[in-house]
Short mmCIF file of C-alpha atoms (C1' of nucleotides) in Angstrom, two decimals:
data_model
loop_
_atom_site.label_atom_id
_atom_site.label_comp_id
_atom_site.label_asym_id
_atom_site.label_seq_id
_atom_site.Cartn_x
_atom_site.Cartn_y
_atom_site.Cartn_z
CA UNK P 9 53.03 50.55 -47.74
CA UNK P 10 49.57 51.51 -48.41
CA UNK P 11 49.61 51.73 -52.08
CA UNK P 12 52.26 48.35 -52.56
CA UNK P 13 49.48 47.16 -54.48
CA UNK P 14 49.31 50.01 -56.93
CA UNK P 15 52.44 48.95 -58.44
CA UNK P 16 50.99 45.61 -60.25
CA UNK P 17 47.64 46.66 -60.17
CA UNK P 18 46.61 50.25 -61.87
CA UNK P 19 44.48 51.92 -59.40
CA UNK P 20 42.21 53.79 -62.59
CA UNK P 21 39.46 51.68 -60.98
CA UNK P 22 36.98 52.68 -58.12
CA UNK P 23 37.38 48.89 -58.08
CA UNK P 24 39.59 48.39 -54.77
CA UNK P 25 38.29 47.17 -51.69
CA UNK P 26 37.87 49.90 -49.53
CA UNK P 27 39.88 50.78 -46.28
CA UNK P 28 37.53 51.32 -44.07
CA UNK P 29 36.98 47.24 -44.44
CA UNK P 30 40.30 46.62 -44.83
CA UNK P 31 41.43 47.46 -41.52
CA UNK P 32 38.92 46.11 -39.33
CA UNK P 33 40.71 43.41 -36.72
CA UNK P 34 37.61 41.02 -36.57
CA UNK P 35 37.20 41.60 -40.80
CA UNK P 36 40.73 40.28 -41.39
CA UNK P 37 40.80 37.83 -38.75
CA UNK P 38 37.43 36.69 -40.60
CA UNK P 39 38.98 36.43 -43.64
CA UNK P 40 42.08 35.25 -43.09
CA UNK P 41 40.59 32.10 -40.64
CA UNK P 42 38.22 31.52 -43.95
CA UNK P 43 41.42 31.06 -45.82
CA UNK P 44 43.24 29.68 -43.01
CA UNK P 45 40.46 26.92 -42.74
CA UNK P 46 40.64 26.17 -46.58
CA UNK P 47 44.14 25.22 -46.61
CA UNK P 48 44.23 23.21 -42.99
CA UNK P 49 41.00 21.58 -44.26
CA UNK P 50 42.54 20.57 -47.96
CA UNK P 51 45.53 19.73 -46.65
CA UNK P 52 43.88 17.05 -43.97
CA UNK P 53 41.38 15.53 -45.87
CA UNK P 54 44.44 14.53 -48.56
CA UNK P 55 46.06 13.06 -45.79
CA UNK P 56 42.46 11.58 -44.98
CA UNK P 57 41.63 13.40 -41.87
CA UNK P 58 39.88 16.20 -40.50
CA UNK P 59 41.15 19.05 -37.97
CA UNK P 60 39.17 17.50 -34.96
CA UNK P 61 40.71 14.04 -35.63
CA UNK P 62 43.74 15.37 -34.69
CA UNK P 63 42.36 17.70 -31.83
CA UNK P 64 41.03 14.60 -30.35
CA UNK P 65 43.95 12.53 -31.00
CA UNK P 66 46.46 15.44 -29.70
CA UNK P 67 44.62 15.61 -26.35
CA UNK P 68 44.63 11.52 -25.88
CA UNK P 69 47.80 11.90 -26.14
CA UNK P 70 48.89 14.47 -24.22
CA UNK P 71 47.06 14.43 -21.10
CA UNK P 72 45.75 10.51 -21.65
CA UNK P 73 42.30 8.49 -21.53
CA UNK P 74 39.38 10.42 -21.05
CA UNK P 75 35.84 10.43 -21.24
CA UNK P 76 33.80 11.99 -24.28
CA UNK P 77 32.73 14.81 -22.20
CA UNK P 78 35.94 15.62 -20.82
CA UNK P 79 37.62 15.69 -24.56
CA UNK P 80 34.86 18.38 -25.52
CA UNK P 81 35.83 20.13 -22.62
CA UNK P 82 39.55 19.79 -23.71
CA UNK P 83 39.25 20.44 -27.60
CA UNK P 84 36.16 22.65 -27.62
CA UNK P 85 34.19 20.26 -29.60
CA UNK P 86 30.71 20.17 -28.30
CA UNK P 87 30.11 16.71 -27.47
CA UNK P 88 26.86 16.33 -29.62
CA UNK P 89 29.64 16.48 -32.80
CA UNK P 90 32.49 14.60 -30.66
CA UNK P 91 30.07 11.34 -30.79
CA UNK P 92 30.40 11.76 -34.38
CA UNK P 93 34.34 12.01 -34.27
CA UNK P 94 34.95 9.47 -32.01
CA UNK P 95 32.99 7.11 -34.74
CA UNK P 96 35.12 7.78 -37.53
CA UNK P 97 38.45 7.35 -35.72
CA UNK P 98 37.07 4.04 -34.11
CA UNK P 99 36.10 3.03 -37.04
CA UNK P 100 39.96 3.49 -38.03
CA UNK P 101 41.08 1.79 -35.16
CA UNK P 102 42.93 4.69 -34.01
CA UNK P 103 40.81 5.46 -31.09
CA UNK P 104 39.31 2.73 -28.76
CA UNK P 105 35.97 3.44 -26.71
CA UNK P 106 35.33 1.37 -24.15
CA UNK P 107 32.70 1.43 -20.99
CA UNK P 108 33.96 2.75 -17.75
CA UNK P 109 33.58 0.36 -15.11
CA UNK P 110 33.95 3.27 -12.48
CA UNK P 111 31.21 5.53 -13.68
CA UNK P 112 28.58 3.70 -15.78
CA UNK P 113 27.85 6.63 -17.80
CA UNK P 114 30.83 7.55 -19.18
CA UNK P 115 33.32 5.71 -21.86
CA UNK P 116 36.94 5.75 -21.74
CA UNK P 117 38.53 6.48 -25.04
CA UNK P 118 42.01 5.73 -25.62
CA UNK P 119 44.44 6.13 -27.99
CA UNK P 120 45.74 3.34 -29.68
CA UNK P 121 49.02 2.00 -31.35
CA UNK P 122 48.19 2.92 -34.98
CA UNK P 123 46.75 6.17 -33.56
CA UNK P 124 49.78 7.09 -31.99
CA UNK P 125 51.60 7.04 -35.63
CA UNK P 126 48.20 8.58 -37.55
CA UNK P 127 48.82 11.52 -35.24
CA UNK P 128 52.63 11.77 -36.02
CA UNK P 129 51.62 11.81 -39.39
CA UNK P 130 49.40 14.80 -38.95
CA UNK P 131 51.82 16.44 -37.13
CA UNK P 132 53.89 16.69 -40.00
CA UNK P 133 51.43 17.54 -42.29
CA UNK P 134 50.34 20.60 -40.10
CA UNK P 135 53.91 21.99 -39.70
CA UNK P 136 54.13 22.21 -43.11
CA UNK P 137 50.22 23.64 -43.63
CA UNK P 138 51.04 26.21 -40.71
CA UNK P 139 54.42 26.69 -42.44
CA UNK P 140 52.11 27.59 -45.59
CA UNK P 141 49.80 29.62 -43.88
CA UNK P 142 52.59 31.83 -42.19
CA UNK P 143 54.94 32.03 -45.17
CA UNK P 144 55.09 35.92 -45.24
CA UNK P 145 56.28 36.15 -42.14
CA UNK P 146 59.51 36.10 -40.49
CA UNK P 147 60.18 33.57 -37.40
CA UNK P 148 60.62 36.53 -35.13
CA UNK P 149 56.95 37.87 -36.64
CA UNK P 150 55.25 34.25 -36.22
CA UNK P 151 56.51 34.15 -32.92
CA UNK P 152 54.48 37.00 -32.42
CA UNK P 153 51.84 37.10 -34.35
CA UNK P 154 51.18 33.19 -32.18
CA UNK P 155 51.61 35.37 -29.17
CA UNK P 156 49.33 37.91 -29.86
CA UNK P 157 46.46 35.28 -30.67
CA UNK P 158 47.33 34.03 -27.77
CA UNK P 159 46.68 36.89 -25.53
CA UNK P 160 43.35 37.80 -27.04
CA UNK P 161 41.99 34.23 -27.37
CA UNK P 162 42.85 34.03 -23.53
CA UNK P 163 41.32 37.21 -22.85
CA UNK P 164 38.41 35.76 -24.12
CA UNK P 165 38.16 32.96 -23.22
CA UNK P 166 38.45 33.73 -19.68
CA UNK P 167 35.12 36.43 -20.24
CA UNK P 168 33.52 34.14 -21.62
CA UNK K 83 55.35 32.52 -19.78
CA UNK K 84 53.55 28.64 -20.62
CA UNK K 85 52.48 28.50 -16.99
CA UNK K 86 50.96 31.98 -16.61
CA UNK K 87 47.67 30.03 -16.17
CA UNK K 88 49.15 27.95 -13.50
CA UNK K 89 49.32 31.00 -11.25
CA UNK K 90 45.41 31.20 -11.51
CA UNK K 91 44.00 27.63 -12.04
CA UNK K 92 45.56 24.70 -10.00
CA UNK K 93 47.36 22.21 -12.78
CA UNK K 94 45.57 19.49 -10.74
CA UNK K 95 43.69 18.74 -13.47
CA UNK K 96 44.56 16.69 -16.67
CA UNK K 97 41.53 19.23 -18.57
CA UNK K 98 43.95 21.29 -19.59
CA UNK K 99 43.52 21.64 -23.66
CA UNK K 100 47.42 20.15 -24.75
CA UNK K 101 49.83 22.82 -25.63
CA UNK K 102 49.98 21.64 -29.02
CA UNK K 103 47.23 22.23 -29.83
CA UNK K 104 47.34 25.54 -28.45
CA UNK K 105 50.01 26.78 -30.29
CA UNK K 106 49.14 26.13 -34.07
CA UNK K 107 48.46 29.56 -35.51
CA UNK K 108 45.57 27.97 -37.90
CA UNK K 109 43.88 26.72 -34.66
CA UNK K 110 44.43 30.21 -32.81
CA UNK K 111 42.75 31.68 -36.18
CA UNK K 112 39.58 29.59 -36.05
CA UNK K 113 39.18 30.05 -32.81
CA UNK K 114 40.05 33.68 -32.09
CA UNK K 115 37.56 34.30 -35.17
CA UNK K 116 34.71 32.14 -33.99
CA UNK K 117 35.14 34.32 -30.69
CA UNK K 118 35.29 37.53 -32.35
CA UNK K 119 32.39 36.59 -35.12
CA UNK K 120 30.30 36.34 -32.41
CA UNK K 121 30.99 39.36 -30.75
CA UNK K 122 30.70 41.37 -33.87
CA UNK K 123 27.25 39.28 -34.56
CA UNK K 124 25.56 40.40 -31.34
CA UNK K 125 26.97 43.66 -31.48
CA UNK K 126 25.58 44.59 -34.66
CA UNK K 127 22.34 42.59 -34.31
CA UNK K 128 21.66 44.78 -31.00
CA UNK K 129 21.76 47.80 -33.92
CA UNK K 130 19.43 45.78 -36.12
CA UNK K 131 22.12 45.29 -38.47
CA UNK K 132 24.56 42.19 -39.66
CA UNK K 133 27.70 42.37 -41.14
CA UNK K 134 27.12 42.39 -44.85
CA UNK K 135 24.94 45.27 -44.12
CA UNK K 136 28.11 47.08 -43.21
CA UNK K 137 30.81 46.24 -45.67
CA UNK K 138 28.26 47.28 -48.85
CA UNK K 139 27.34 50.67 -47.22
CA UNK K 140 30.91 51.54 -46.30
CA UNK K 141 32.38 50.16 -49.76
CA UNK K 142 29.19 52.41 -51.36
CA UNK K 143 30.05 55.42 -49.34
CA UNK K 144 34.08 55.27 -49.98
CA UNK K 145 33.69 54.08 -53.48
CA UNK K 146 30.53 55.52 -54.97
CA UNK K 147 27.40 53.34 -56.38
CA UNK K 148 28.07 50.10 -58.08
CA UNK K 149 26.53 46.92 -59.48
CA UNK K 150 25.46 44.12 -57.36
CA UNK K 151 28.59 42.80 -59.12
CA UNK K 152 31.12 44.99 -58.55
CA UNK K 153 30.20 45.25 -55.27
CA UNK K 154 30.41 41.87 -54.56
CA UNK K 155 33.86 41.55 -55.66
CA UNK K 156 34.73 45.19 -53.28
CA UNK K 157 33.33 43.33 -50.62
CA UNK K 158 34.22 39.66 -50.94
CA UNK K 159 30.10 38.73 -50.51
CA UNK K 160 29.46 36.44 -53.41
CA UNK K 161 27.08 37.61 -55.71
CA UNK K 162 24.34 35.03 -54.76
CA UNK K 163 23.93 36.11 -51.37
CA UNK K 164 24.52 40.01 -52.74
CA UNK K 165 20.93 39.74 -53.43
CA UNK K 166 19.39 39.20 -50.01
CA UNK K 167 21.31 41.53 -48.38
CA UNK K 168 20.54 44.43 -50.80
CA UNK K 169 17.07 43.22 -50.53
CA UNK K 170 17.04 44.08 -46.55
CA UNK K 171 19.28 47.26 -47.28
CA UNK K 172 16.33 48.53 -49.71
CA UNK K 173 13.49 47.29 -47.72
CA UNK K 174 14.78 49.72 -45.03
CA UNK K 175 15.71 52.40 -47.88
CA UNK K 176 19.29 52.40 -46.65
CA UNK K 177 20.30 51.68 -50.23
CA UNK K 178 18.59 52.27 -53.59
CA UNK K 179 18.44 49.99 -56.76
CA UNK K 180 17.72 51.21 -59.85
CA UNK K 181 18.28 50.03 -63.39
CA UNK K 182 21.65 51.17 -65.01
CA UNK K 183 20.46 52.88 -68.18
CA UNK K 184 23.86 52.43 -70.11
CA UNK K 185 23.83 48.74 -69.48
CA UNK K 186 20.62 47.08 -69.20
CA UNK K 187 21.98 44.11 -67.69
CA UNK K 188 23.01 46.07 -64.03
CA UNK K 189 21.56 47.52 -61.10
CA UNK K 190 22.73 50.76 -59.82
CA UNK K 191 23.50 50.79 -56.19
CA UNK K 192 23.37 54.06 -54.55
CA UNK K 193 23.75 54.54 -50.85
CA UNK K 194 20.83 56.66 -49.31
CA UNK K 195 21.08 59.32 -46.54
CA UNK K 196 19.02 57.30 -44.25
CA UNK K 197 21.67 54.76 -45.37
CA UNK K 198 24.88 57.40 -44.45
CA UNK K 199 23.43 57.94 -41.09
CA UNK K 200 22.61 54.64 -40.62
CA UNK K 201 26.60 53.97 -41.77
CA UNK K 202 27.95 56.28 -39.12
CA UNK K 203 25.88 54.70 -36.36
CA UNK K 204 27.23 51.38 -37.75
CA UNK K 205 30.96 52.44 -37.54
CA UNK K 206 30.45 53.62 -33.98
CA UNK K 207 29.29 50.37 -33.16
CA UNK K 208 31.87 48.53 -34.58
CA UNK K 209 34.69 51.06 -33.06
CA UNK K 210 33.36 50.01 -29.91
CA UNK K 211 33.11 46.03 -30.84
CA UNK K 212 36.83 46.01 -31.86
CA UNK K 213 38.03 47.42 -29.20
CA UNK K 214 36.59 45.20 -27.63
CA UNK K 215 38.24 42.29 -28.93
CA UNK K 216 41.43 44.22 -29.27
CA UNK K 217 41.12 44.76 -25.68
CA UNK K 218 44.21 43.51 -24.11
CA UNK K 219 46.70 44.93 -26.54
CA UNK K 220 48.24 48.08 -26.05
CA UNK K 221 47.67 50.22 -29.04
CA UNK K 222 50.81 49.25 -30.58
CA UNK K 223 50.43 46.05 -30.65
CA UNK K 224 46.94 46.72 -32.15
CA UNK K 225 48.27 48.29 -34.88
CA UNK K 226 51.32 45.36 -35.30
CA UNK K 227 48.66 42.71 -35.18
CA UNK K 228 46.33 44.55 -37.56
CA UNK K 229 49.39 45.21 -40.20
CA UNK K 230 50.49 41.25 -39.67
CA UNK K 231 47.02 39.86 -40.55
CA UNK K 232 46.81 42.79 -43.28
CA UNK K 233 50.17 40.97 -44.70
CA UNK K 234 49.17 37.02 -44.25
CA UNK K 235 45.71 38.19 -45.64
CA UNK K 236 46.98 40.02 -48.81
CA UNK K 237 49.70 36.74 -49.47
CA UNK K 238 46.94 34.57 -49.56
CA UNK K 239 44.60 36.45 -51.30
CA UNK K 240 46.79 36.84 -54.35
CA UNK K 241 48.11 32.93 -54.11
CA UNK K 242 44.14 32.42 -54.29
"C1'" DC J 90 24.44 36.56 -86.91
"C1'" DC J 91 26.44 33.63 -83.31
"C1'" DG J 92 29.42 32.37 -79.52
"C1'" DT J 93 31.12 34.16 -75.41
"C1'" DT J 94 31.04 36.74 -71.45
"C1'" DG J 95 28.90 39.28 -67.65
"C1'" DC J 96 24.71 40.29 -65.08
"C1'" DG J 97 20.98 39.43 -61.44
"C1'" DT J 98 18.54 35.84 -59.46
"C1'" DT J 99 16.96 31.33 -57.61
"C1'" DA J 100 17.87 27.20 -55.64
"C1'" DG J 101 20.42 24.22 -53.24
"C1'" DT J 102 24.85 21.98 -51.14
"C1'" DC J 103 28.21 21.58 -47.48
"C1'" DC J 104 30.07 22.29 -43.12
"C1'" DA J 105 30.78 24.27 -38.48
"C1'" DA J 106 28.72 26.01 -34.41
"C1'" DC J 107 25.28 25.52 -31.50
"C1'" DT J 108 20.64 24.05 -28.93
"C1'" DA J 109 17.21 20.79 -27.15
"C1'" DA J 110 15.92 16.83 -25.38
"C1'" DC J 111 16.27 11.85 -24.39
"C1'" DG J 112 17.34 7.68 -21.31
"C1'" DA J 113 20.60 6.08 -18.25
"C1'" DT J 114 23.40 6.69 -14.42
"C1'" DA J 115 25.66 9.02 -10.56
"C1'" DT J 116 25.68 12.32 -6.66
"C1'" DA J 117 23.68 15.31 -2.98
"C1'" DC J 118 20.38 16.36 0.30
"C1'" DG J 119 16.45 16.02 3.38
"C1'" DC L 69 16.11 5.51 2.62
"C1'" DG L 70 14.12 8.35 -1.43
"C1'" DT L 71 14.06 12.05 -4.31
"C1'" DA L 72 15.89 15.89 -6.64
"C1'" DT L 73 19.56 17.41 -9.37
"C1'" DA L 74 23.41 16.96 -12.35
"C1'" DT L 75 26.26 14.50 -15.75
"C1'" DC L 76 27.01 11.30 -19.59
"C1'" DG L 77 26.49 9.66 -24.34
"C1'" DT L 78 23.50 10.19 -28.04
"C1'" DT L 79 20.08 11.76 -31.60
"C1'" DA L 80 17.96 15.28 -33.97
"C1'" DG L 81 17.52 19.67 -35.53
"C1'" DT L 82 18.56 24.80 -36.20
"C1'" DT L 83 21.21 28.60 -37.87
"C1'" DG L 84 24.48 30.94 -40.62
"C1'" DG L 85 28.41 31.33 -43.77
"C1'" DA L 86 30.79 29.88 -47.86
"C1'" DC L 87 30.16 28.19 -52.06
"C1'" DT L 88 28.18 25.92 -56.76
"C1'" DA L 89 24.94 25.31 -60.63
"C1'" DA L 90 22.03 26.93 -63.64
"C1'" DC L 91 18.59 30.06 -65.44
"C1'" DG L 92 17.21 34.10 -68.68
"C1'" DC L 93 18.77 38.24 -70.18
"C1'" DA L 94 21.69 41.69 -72.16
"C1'" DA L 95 26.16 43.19 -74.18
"C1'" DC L 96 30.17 42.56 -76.85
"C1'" DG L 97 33.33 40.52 -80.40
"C1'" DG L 98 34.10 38.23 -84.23
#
DNA sequence: CCGTTGCGTTAGTCCAACTAACGATATACG
DNA sequence: CGTATATCGTTAGTTGGACTAACGCAACGG
């Protein structure tokens, strides 16, 4: 399996990335999230969004209203950049901010109407991108490849 | 296996980040790689080192000297930022540059012994750093997970 | 000889992740 | 009560990685 490559490419040249690199976990995860990143971000921004648009809207829907700082807390956006966020899908109508009259500090965003099918939208759009980015592999693979993820991301997210 | 949390964290709360979001390999990716960037950062900054530093003396040790070109393109560094980090390589005399005399254009690259020890002490490190992050998998699922990036990587590297 | 290509280098763009600090408000404690 | 402490939304700024543009120079191909 090693030398798959060889048969297209003529291995005369000291050319080849070498092994050693190749093999490291956290150098292919780099990579592959670069390229991962590329196409999620290409693919969004032709259906005029961006990845934390639909973190944002995912969460209002899912679990309902929330404050600013509790959707950081949800999405992992830091809430310096969710202020930011929360603009652009106002601005869209997708997302309305409004004081809370409970707690002074804090606005309520909520998702609205045309939100609800913007977020569909994306849905679709990143089934088919994830689709893209998991092509190679078979449905028994992606299963597990999403599992492993999984596990590790928990792991550390938990010692964090 | 979705409520494995719940055993840990009372579900009282609606701060739960939405399952759908969890889920979508792309979002895993970013994530797991932000995590594990970090981790590889600090690791190799406590050896006075950063990643660059690492790929260009391993890919100069398996491979032989090169150009500042040809190593970019073993490496994946683009040839802009090649510059810098062979300047810090030299400045430490990890790495030396000399004119090519068969092509005036180039730079030889040729990895020093200070620059093999300092290698070895690097690959130590970053034995220890991705264990680390490989931490909750058993070895073979290490070696599954390593071989299923290895594949999506490769796929999208040639589709580039 | 001239156009093209490859080289090293400089400068600068773009974006994501992250920190610091602010004013306003809410909560906890003595 | 009052005062400290914490939280909220917001602004500004830093850092680092990926990437582009353009330069002068050298090599190669007609």
């Amino acid at each position: 399996m090693i030398r798959a490559e060889a048969a297209d490419m003529p291995d005369d040249s000291p050319l080849k990335t070498p092994d050693r690199l190749r093999r490291r976990a956290s150098r292919l995860l780099s990579q592959l999230s670069t390229r991962s990143d590329r196409l999620i971000n290409e693919g969004l921004a032709r259906a005029d969004a961006r990845k934390w648009h639909y973190a944002v809207l995912a969460s209002l829907q899912e679990c309902g209203p929330a404050s600013q700082a509790e959707l950081s807390r949800r999405t992992g956006i830091y809430r310096s950049d969710m202020v930011g966020v929360l603009n652009e899908l106002a601005e869209r109508d997708l997302v309305e901010r409004a004081p809370d009259p409970d707690d002074r500090r804090r606005n309520v965003i909520t998702i609205s109407t045309q939100g609800r099918r913007h977020l569909r939208r994306l849905d679709k759009v990143l089934d088919d991108l994830n689709d893209e980015l998991l092509a190679p592999l078979s449905p028994a693979e992606r299963d597990q490849f999403v599992q492993l993820l999984t596990r590790l991301l928990d792991h550390h997210a938990r010692t964090s």
